């Protein structure tokens, strides 16, 4: 029988899960696997699942609260709202016509009515609606106090300066009531909401021209490795262009962070430590790629752990790809060590580290998912979480998800994928046709 995956496949929240914390404390887990000695391999038995790792991290990292600033309305697009916004009055403030037509008394329909005037946009009617009369009104025009309905122009017969209304018009028909859009004091936009075009329209309507937003956290991006050269350079033998920093920077910006690039760190402990200390001192967080494994030349975790408290909280995840991930905090500033392989680095940032960055921005991590059916059977290692890139075929009903070959060293894999599956520890195999939820890339 085909398996079915849970409906929230990337349920890694931005708040510590107290049940997870209690469970880990009962097992004696207060830090993730810390293989910090040269040549030490990971103890697979103590590696944490991604959700456990983020829960543990947020419980111990003491991530600093984001600061609030006020920006002009024209600069508020795609910022995160730092305070809730409520309506200052009723909108609309007066009843308005929903159609081009004639304002009238519903009690006088059906029948013949004299057209005794016209309401212009931007002007209120100052006259009196006489008995047996109607007033021409445009869409959005203010309905006069003596009228209780509007008849659309296409529903009447024009006869000189009179109209014939053949059908009865109901009270309130084609009229937008007072406060039907927003009521005075009604909460309209919640704190933590990302400001888009619709939100800008609400803010402008309410006259909020100095918008309270969370300051964008500055995240320092650092790549490490003697093999890396600039994207503009021609790689020599054994060298590669540094693609990770640009993939990471783009994802961080999509999450609402401001990126500051740090020079590439060579495989030199002293130089790496100097760059990391400067990055931690001058940024709100650091995301680095490479050097997070446990080989003799992978000294990054030891250096990070020495920079301040609490240091490395998690080193190593029970996940594919991205096992050698480092989650650290230095005096409330996240330091995230991603694997050096391009697919692993970007996948861990998207699927694991995104909630940590969102906590810095003041936003809420809400992964977008698409329901699909698995196009082919799939098997994985039991007891591990796998992030599986997939391509979506939108021409089929239901949408078909095609698993892509997972190779961590590929640069183009995630660019060719439509999203990814989160197959947790309980999943060992899925049949073709299984219902799955594809998480979209940020």
CSV table of C-alpha atoms in Angstrom, one decimal:
chain,number,residue,atom,x,y,z
A,1,UNK,CA,0.0,0.0,0.0
A,2,UNK,CA,1.3,3.5,-0.9
A,3,UNK,CA,2.6,5.5,2.1
A,4,UNK,CA,1.4,9.0,2.9
A,5,UNK,CA,3.6,11.7,4.3
A,6,UNK,CA,2.5,14.2,6.9
A,7,UNK,CA,0.9,17.4,5.8
A,8,UNK,CA,3.6,19.7,7.4
A,9,UNK,CA,6.7,18.0,6.0
A,10,UNK,CA,9.1,20.7,7.2
A,11,UNK,CA,7.7,21.3,10.6
A,12,UNK,CA,10.8,23.0,12.1
A,13,UNK,CA,9.4,25.9,14.1
A,14,UNK,CA,11.1,29.1,15.4
A,15,UNK,CA,10.2,28.4,19.1
A,16,UNK,CA,11.7,25.6,21.3
A,17,UNK,CA,9.6,22.5,21.3
A,18,UNK,CA,9.2,21.8,25.0
A,19,UNK,CA,8.2,18.1,24.5
A,20,UNK,CA,11.4,17.6,22.4
A,21,UNK,CA,13.5,19.3,25.1
A,22,UNK,CA,12.0,17.2,27.8
A,23,UNK,CA,12.6,14.0,25.8
A,24,UNK,CA,16.2,15.0,25.1
A,25,UNK,CA,16.9,15.8,28.7
A,26,UNK,CA,15.6,12.4,29.7
A,27,UNK,CA,18.1,10.9,27.3
A,28,UNK,CA,20.9,13.1,28.7
A,29,UNK,CA,21.2,15.2,25.5
A,30,UNK,CA,22.1,18.8,26.4
A,31,UNK,CA,24.4,19.4,23.3
A,32,UNK,CA,24.7,17.8,19.9
A,33,UNK,CA,27.5,15.6,18.9
A,34,UNK,CA,30.8,17.6,19.3
A,35,UNK,CA,33.5,15.9,17.4
A,36,UNK,CA,36.1,18.6,17.9
A,37,UNK,CA,39.3,16.7,18.2
A,38,UNK,CA,41.5,16.1,15.1
A,39,UNK,CA,40.7,12.9,13.4
A,40,UNK,CA,37.6,12.2,15.5
A,41,UNK,CA,34.7,10.7,13.6
A,42,UNK,CA,31.0,11.3,14.3
A,43,UNK,CA,29.4,9.1,16.8
A,44,UNK,CA,26.3,8.3,14.7
A,45,UNK,CA,24.4,7.1,17.8
A,46,UNK,CA,24.4,10.6,19.3
A,47,UNK,CA,23.6,12.6,16.2
A,48,UNK,CA,20.3,14.5,16.3
A,49,UNK,CA,17.5,14.7,13.8
A,50,UNK,CA,17.2,18.1,12.2
A,51,UNK,CA,14.0,19.1,14.2
A,52,UNK,CA,15.7,18.0,17.5
A,53,UNK,CA,18.8,20.0,16.6
A,54,UNK,CA,16.9,23.2,16.0
A,55,UNK,CA,14.8,22.7,19.1
A,56,UNK,CA,18.0,22.2,21.2
A,57,UNK,CA,19.7,25.1,19.5
A,58,UNK,CA,16.9,27.6,20.1
A,59,UNK,CA,16.6,26.5,23.7
A,60,UNK,CA,20.3,27.3,24.4
A,61,UNK,CA,21.4,29.9,21.9
A,62,UNK,CA,19.7,32.9,23.5
A,63,UNK,CA,19.2,34.5,20.0
A,64,UNK,CA,19.0,38.3,20.4
A,65,UNK,CA,15.6,39.9,19.8
A,66,UNK,CA,15.5,42.0,16.5
A,67,UNK,CA,15.6,45.7,16.8
A,68,UNK,CA,12.8,48.0,15.6
A,69,UNK,CA,13.2,50.9,13.2
A,70,UNK,CA,10.8,53.1,11.3
A,71,UNK,CA,11.1,53.4,7.5
A,72,UNK,CA,9.2,55.5,5.0
A,73,UNK,CA,6.3,53.8,3.3
A,74,UNK,CA,8.2,53.7,0.0
A,75,UNK,CA,11.0,51.6,1.7
A,76,UNK,CA,8.7,49.2,3.5
A,77,UNK,CA,8.2,46.6,0.7
A,78,UNK,CA,9.3,43.1,1.8
A,79,UNK,CA,10.2,44.3,5.3
A,80,UNK,CA,8.9,42.6,8.4
A,81,UNK,CA,6.2,44.5,10.4
A,82,UNK,CA,7.4,45.0,14.0
A,83,UNK,CA,4.1,46.2,15.5
A,84,UNK,CA,0.5,45.3,14.9
A,85,UNK,CA,-1.5,47.7,12.8
A,86,UNK,CA,-5.1,48.5,13.7
A,87,UNK,CA,-7.6,50.7,11.8
A,88,UNK,CA,-7.9,54.2,13.1
A,89,UNK,CA,-11.4,54.7,11.8
A,90,UNK,CA,-14.1,53.0,9.9
A,91,UNK,CA,-13.4,52.3,6.2
A,92,UNK,CA,-15.3,53.3,4.2
A,93,UNK,CA,-16.3,56.2,6.4
A,94,UNK,CA,-19.6,56.6,4.5
A,95,UNK,CA,-21.7,54.2,2.4
A,96,UNK,CA,-20.5,54.0,-1.1
A,97,UNK,CA,-22.0,52.8,-4.4
A,98,UNK,CA,-20.7,49.5,-5.6
A,99,UNK,CA,-21.9,50.2,-9.2
A,100,UNK,CA,-22.4,52.9,-11.7
A,101,UNK,CA,-26.1,53.6,-11.5
A,102,UNK,CA,-28.7,55.6,-9.6
A,103,UNK,CA,-29.1,56.1,-5.8
A,104,UNK,CA,-32.7,55.8,-4.7
A,105,UNK,CA,-35.2,54.7,-2.1
A,106,UNK,CA,-35.8,50.9,-2.4
A,107,UNK,CA,-39.4,51.4,-1.2
A,108,UNK,CA,-40.1,53.3,-4.4
A,109,UNK,CA,-39.2,50.4,-6.7
A,110,UNK,CA,-40.3,49.2,-9.1
A,111,UNK,CA,-41.5,52.3,-10.9
A,112,UNK,CA,-40.6,55.5,-12.7
A,113,UNK,CA,-38.2,58.0,-11.0
A,114,UNK,CA,-37.1,61.4,-11.9
A,115,UNK,CA,-33.3,61.9,-12.2
A,116,UNK,CA,-32.8,65.0,-10.1
A,117,UNK,CA,-29.0,65.3,-9.9
A,118,UNK,CA,-25.6,63.7,-10.1
A,119,UNK,CA,-23.0,62.8,-7.5
A,120,UNK,CA,-19.4,63.4,-8.6
A,121,UNK,CA,-16.4,61.4,-7.3
A,122,UNK,CA,-14.7,63.1,-4.4
A,123,UNK,CA,-17.8,65.2,-3.5
A,124,UNK,CA,-20.6,64.5,-1.1
A,125,UNK,CA,-24.3,65.1,-2.1
A,126,UNK,CA,-25.5,68.3,-0.4
A,127,UNK,CA,-29.0,68.3,-1.7
A,128,UNK,CA,-32.2,66.5,-0.7
A,129,UNK,CA,-33.4,63.3,-2.4
A,130,UNK,CA,-37.0,64.2,-3.2
A,131,UNK,CA,-39.9,61.7,-3.3
A,132,UNK,CA,-40.0,59.8,-6.6
A,133,UNK,CA,-36.5,60.9,-7.5
A,134,UNK,CA,-33.2,59.2,-8.1
A,135,UNK,CA,-29.6,60.5,-8.3
A,136,UNK,CA,-27.0,59.4,-10.8
A,137,UNK,CA,-23.9,58.0,-9.0
A,138,UNK,CA,-20.6,56.5,-10.0
A,139,UNK,CA,-18.9,53.4,-8.6
A,140,UNK,CA,-17.3,54.5,-5.3
A,141,UNK,CA,-19.6,57.6,-5.0
A,142,UNK,CA,-20.9,58.5,-1.5
A,143,UNK,CA,-24.6,57.4,-1.2
A,144,UNK,CA,-26.7,60.3,0.0
A,145,UNK,CA,-28.4,59.9,3.4
A,146,UNK,CA,-31.9,59.8,2.0
A,147,UNK,CA,-31.1,56.8,-0.3
A,148,UNK,CA,-30.8,53.2,0.8
A,149,UNK,CA,-29.9,51.4,-2.4
A,150,UNK,CA,-28.4,51.7,-5.8
A,151,UNK,CA,-29.7,50.3,-9.0
A,152,UNK,CA,-27.1,49.5,-11.7
A,153,UNK,CA,-27.4,51.5,-14.9
A,154,UNK,CA,-27.8,48.3,-17.0
A,155,UNK,CA,-30.9,47.4,-14.9
A,156,UNK,CA,-33.0,50.5,-15.8
A,157,UNK,CA,-34.5,52.1,-18.9
A,158,UNK,CA,-33.4,55.7,-19.5
A,159,UNK,CA,-36.2,57.9,-20.7
A,160,UNK,CA,-34.9,61.5,-21.1
A,161,UNK,CA,-34.5,62.8,-17.5
A,162,UNK,CA,-36.2,59.8,-15.9
A,163,UNK,CA,-35.6,56.1,-15.4
A,164,UNK,CA,-37.9,53.2,-15.4
A,165,UNK,CA,-36.9,50.6,-12.7
A,166,UNK,CA,-38.7,47.4,-13.8
A,167,UNK,CA,-37.8,45.2,-10.8
A,168,UNK,CA,-37.9,45.8,-7.0
A,169,UNK,CA,-34.5,46.9,-5.6
A,170,UNK,CA,-33.6,45.5,-2.1
A,171,UNK,CA,-32.5,47.6,0.8
A,172,UNK,CA,-28.7,48.0,0.7
A,173,UNK,CA,-28.4,46.6,-2.8
A,174,UNK,CA,-25.2,47.7,-4.6
A,175,UNK,CA,-24.1,49.7,-1.5
A,176,UNK,CA,-20.9,49.2,0.4
A,177,UNK,CA,-21.7,49.8,4.1
A,178,UNK,CA,-19.8,52.0,6.5
A,179,UNK,CA,-16.9,50.0,8.1
A,180,UNK,CA,-17.4,47.0,5.8
A,181,UNK,CA,-13.7,47.0,4.9
A,182,UNK,CA,-12.2,47.9,8.3
A,183,UNK,CA,-13.8,48.9,11.6
A,184,UNK,CA,-12.3,51.4,14.0
A,185,UNK,CA,-9.8,49.7,16.3
A,186,UNK,CA,-9.9,46.4,14.3
A,187,UNK,CA,-6.5,44.7,14.1
A,188,UNK,CA,-5.6,44.5,10.4
A,189,UNK,CA,-2.0,43.5,10.0
A,190,UNK,CA,-0.2,41.4,12.6
A,191,UNK,CA,3.3,41.8,13.9
A,192,UNK,CA,5.8,39.6,12.0
A,193,UNK,CA,4.0,39.9,8.7
A,194,UNK,CA,6.1,40.3,5.6
A,195,UNK,CA,5.0,43.5,3.8
A,196,UNK,CA,3.9,43.0,0.2
A,197,UNK,CA,1.8,45.0,-2.2
A,198,UNK,CA,-1.5,44.4,-0.4
A,199,UNK,CA,0.0,45.4,2.9
A,200,UNK,CA,1.4,48.6,1.4
A,201,UNK,CA,-2.1,49.4,0.2
A,202,UNK,CA,-3.5,49.0,3.7
A,203,UNK,CA,-0.8,51.1,5.3
A,204,UNK,CA,-1.4,53.9,2.8
A,205,UNK,CA,-5.1,53.8,3.4
A,206,UNK,CA,-4.5,54.1,7.2
A,207,UNK,CA,-2.0,56.9,6.7
A,208,UNK,CA,0.9,54.9,8.2
A,209,UNK,CA,3.7,56.6,6.3
A,210,UNK,CA,6.4,55.8,8.9
A,211,UNK,CA,6.2,52.0,9.1
A,212,UNK,CA,7.5,50.1,12.2
A,213,UNK,CA,9.7,47.3,10.9
A,214,UNK,CA,12.4,45.0,12.3
A,215,UNK,CA,15.8,46.1,11.3
A,216,UNK,CA,17.3,43.7,8.8
A,217,UNK,CA,20.0,41.5,10.5
A,218,UNK,CA,23.4,41.7,9.0
A,219,UNK,CA,24.6,38.2,8.2
A,220,UNK,CA,28.3,37.8,7.4
A,221,UNK,CA,28.9,35.1,4.7
A,222,UNK,CA,32.2,33.4,4.6
A,223,UNK,CA,33.6,30.5,2.5
A,224,UNK,CA,36.6,28.5,3.5
A,225,UNK,CA,39.0,26.3,1.5
A,226,UNK,CA,42.3,26.7,-0.4
A,227,UNK,CA,40.6,25.4,-3.5
A,228,UNK,CA,38.2,28.4,-3.8
A,229,UNK,CA,38.7,31.3,-6.3
A,230,UNK,CA,36.6,34.3,-7.1
A,231,UNK,CA,33.6,33.8,-9.5
A,232,UNK,CA,35.4,36.1,-11.9
A,233,UNK,CA,38.6,34.1,-11.9
A,234,UNK,CA,39.7,31.2,-14.1
A,235,UNK,CA,40.2,28.2,-11.9
A,236,UNK,CA,43.5,26.4,-12.0
A,237,UNK,CA,44.2,22.7,-11.5
A,238,UNK,CA,42.3,21.6,-8.3
A,239,UNK,CA,40.5,24.9,-8.0
A,240,UNK,CA,36.8,25.8,-8.2
A,241,UNK,CA,34.9,29.1,-8.3
A,242,UNK,CA,33.3,30.0,-5.0
A,243,UNK,CA,29.6,29.4,-5.8
A,244,UNK,CA,28.5,28.7,-2.2
A,245,UNK,CA,28.8,32.3,-1.0
A,246,UNK,CA,26.4,33.5,-3.7
A,247,UNK,CA,23.8,30.7,-3.2
A,248,UNK,CA,23.9,31.3,0.5
A,249,UNK,CA,23.7,35.1,0.1
A,250,UNK,CA,20.7,34.9,-2.2
A,251,UNK,CA,18.8,32.6,0.2
A,252,UNK,CA,19.6,34.9,3.2
A,253,UNK,CA,18.4,37.9,1.3
A,254,UNK,CA,15.1,36.1,0.5
A,255,UNK,CA,14.7,35.4,4.2
A,256,UNK,CA,15.0,39.1,4.9
A,257,UNK,CA,18.6,39.5,5.9
A,258,UNK,CA,21.2,41.9,4.8
A,259,UNK,CA,24.4,40.2,3.6
A,260,UNK,CA,28.0,41.2,4.1
A,261,UNK,CA,30.6,39.2,2.3
A,262,UNK,CA,33.7,38.3,4.2
A,263,UNK,CA,37.0,37.4,2.4
A,264,UNK,CA,37.4,33.7,1.7
A,265,UNK,CA,39.3,31.9,4.4
A,266,UNK,CA,42.2,29.7,3.5
A,267,UNK,CA,42.9,26.4,5.3
A,268,UNK,CA,44.8,28.2,7.9
A,269,UNK,CA,43.5,28.2,11.5
A,270,UNK,CA,44.9,31.5,12.5
A,271,UNK,CA,43.5,33.3,9.5
A,272,UNK,CA,40.2,31.6,9.8
A,273,UNK,CA,39.9,32.6,13.5
A,274,UNK,CA,40.8,36.2,12.7
A,275,UNK,CA,38.1,36.4,10.0
A,276,UNK,CA,35.5,34.7,12.2
A,277,UNK,CA,36.2,37.0,15.1
A,278,UNK,CA,35.8,40.1,12.9
A,279,UNK,CA,32.6,38.7,11.4
A,280,UNK,CA,31.1,37.9,14.8
A,281,UNK,CA,32.0,41.4,16.1
A,282,UNK,CA,30.6,43.3,13.1
A,283,UNK,CA,27.5,41.3,12.1
A,284,UNK,CA,24.4,39.9,13.8
A,285,UNK,CA,25.1,36.3,12.5
A,286,UNK,CA,27.6,34.4,10.5
A,287,UNK,CA,27.0,31.7,7.9
A,288,UNK,CA,30.0,29.9,6.6
A,289,UNK,CA,30.6,27.0,4.3
A,290,UNK,CA,33.3,24.4,4.4
A,291,UNK,CA,35.5,23.0,7.1
A,292,UNK,CA,32.7,21.7,9.3
A,293,UNK,CA,33.5,18.0,9.0
A,294,UNK,CA,35.8,16.0,11.3
A,295,UNK,CA,39.0,15.5,9.2
A,296,UNK,CA,42.4,16.7,10.4
A,297,UNK,CA,42.1,19.9,8.4
A,298,UNK,CA,38.5,20.7,9.4
A,299,UNK,CA,39.2,22.8,12.4
A,300,UNK,CA,36.2,25.2,12.1
A,301,UNK,CA,34.1,23.7,14.9
A,302,UNK,CA,37.0,24.0,17.4
A,303,UNK,CA,37.6,27.6,16.4
A,304,UNK,CA,33.9,28.5,16.6
A,305,UNK,CA,33.6,26.9,20.0
A,306,UNK,CA,36.5,29.0,21.3
A,307,UNK,CA,34.9,32.4,20.3
A,308,UNK,CA,32.4,32.7,23.1
A,309,UNK,CA,29.5,31.2,25.0
A,310,UNK,CA,27.7,28.9,24.6
A,311,UNK,CA,29.8,28.1,21.5
A,312,UNK,CA,29.0,25.0,19.5
A,313,UNK,CA,25.6,23.6,20.4
A,314,UNK,CA,25.1,21.0,17.7
A,315,UNK,CA,27.8,19.4,15.5
A,316,UNK,CA,26.6,16.8,13.2
A,317,UNK,CA,23.0,15.9,12.1
A,318,UNK,CA,21.4,12.5,11.4
A,319,UNK,CA,20.5,13.8,7.9
A,320,UNK,CA,21.4,13.4,4.2
A,321,UNK,CA,22.7,15.6,2.8
A,322,UNK,CA,24.4,17.8,5.4
A,323,UNK,CA,25.6,15.6,8.2
A,324,UNK,CA,28.6,17.8,9.3
A,325,UNK,CA,26.5,20.9,10.0
A,326,UNK,CA,27.5,23.1,12.9
A,327,UNK,CA,25.0,25.2,14.9
A,328,UNK,CA,26.7,27.6,17.3
A,329,UNK,CA,25.9,30.8,19.1
A,330,UNK,CA,28.4,33.4,20.3
A,331,UNK,CA,26.8,35.8,22.8
A,332,UNK,CA,23.4,35.6,21.2
A,333,UNK,CA,24.7,35.7,17.6
A,334,UNK,CA,24.1,32.6,15.5
A,335,UNK,CA,27.1,31.0,13.8
A,336,UNK,CA,26.0,28.4,11.3
A,337,UNK,CA,28.6,26.1,9.7
A,338,UNK,CA,27.4,24.6,6.5
A,339,UNK,CA,29.0,21.7,4.6
A,340,UNK,CA,31.3,22.6,1.7
A,341,UNK,CA,29.4,20.6,-0.9
A,342,UNK,CA,27.1,23.0,-2.8
A,343,UNK,CA,23.9,20.9,-2.6
A,344,UNK,CA,24.5,20.1,1.1
A,345,UNK,CA,25.2,23.7,2.0
A,346,UNK,CA,22.1,25.2,0.4
A,347,UNK,CA,19.8,22.4,1.4
A,348,UNK,CA,20.7,22.7,5.1
A,349,UNK,CA,20.3,26.5,4.9
A,350,UNK,CA,16.9,26.0,3.3
A,351,UNK,CA,15.6,23.1,5.4
A,352,UNK,CA,17.3,23.5,8.8
A,353,UNK,CA,18.8,26.9,9.3
A,354,UNK,CA,16.0,29.1,7.9
A,355,UNK,CA,14.0,29.2,11.2
A,356,UNK,CA,17.1,30.5,13.0
A,357,UNK,CA,17.5,33.3,10.4
A,358,UNK,CA,13.8,34.1,10.6
A,359,UNK,CA,14.1,34.4,14.4
A,360,UNK,CA,16.7,37.2,13.7
A,361,UNK,CA,14.4,39.0,11.2
A,362,UNK,CA,11.3,38.9,13.5
A,363,UNK,CA,9.5,37.0,10.8
A,364,UNK,CA,7.7,33.6,11.0
A,365,UNK,CA,9.0,30.7,9.1
A,366,UNK,CA,6.2,29.3,6.9
A,367,UNK,CA,7.4,26.8,4.3
A,368,UNK,CA,5.3,26.6,1.2
A,369,UNK,CA,4.3,23.1,0.2
A,370,UNK,CA,2.7,21.5,-2.9
A,371,UNK,CA,0.8,18.2,-2.7
A,372,UNK,CA,1.9,15.7,-5.3
A,373,UNK,CA,2.1,12.0,-6.1
A,374,UNK,CA,5.4,10.3,-6.2
A,375,UNK,CA,6.3,9.3,-9.8
A,376,UNK,CA,8.6,6.4,-8.9
A,377,UNK,CA,9.2,4.3,-5.8
A,378,UNK,CA,11.9,5.5,-3.5
A,379,UNK,CA,14.0,4.0,-0.7
A,380,UNK,CA,16.1,5.6,1.9
A,381,UNK,CA,18.1,4.8,5.0
A,382,UNK,CA,15.8,4.1,8.0
A,383,UNK,CA,16.5,6.2,11.1
A,384,UNK,CA,17.7,9.1,9.1
A,385,UNK,CA,16.1,12.2,7.7
A,386,UNK,CA,16.6,12.8,4.0
A,387,UNK,CA,16.0,15.9,2.0
A,388,UNK,CA,15.2,14.7,-1.5
A,389,UNK,CA,15.2,17.2,-4.4
A,390,UNK,CA,12.4,16.6,-6.8
A,391,UNK,CA,11.1,17.9,-10.1
A,392,UNK,CA,7.4,18.6,-10.5
A,393,UNK,CA,5.4,17.7,-13.6
A,394,UNK,CA,2.5,20.2,-13.6
A,395,UNK,CA,1.0,18.7,-16.7
A,396,UNK,CA,-0.4,15.7,-14.9
A,397,UNK,CA,-3.3,15.4,-12.5
A,398,UNK,CA,-2.4,15.1,-9.7
A,399,UNK,CA,1.0,16.8,-10.0
A,400,UNK,CA,3.8,14.2,-10.3
A,401,UNK,CA,7.0,14.5,-8.2
A,402,UNK,CA,10.1,13.0,-9.8
A,403,UNK,CA,12.9,12.3,-7.3
A,404,UNK,CA,16.3,13.6,-8.6
A,405,UNK,CA,19.6,11.8,-8.0
A,406,UNK,CA,21.0,13.2,-4.8
A,407,UNK,CA,24.7,14.2,-5.3
A,408,UNK,CA,26.0,16.6,-2.7
A,409,UNK,CA,28.8,17.9,-4.9
A,410,UNK,CA,26.5,19.2,-7.6
A,411,UNK,CA,26.1,22.9,-8.1
A,412,UNK,CA,23.1,22.8,-10.5
A,413,UNK,CA,21.0,20.1,-8.8
A,414,UNK,CA,18.8,22.5,-6.7
A,415,UNK,CA,18.5,24.9,-9.6
A,416,UNK,CA,17.0,22.1,-11.6
A,417,UNK,CA,14.7,21.0,-8.8
A,418,UNK,CA,11.2,22.3,-8.1
A,419,UNK,CA,11.5,21.7,-4.4
A,420,UNK,CA,12.4,18.9,-2.0
A,421,UNK,CA,10.8,16.2,0.1
A,422,UNK,CA,11.4,15.8,3.8
A,423,UNK,CA,11.5,12.1,4.5
A,424,UNK,CA,11.9,11.7,8.2
A,425,UNK,CA,13.4,8.9,10.3
A,426,UNK,CA,10.2,6.8,10.2
A,427,UNK,CA,10.2,6.5,6.4
A,428,UNK,CA,12.2,3.7,4.8
A,429,UNK,CA,10.4,3.4,1.5
A,430,UNK,CA,7.6,5.0,-0.6
A,431,UNK,CA,5.7,3.4,-3.4
A,432,UNK,CA,5.0,5.0,-6.7
A,433,UNK,CA,1.8,7.0,-6.4
A,434,UNK,CA,2.4,7.9,-2.7
A,435,UNK,CA,1.0,11.2,-1.7
A,436,UNK,CA,3.9,13.6,-0.8
A,437,UNK,CA,4.3,17.3,0.1
A,438,UNK,CA,7.0,19.1,-1.8
A,439,UNK,CA,8.5,22.1,0.0
A,440,UNK,CA,9.3,25.0,-2.3
A,441,UNK,CA,12.7,26.6,-2.2
A,442,UNK,CA,12.9,30.0,-0.4
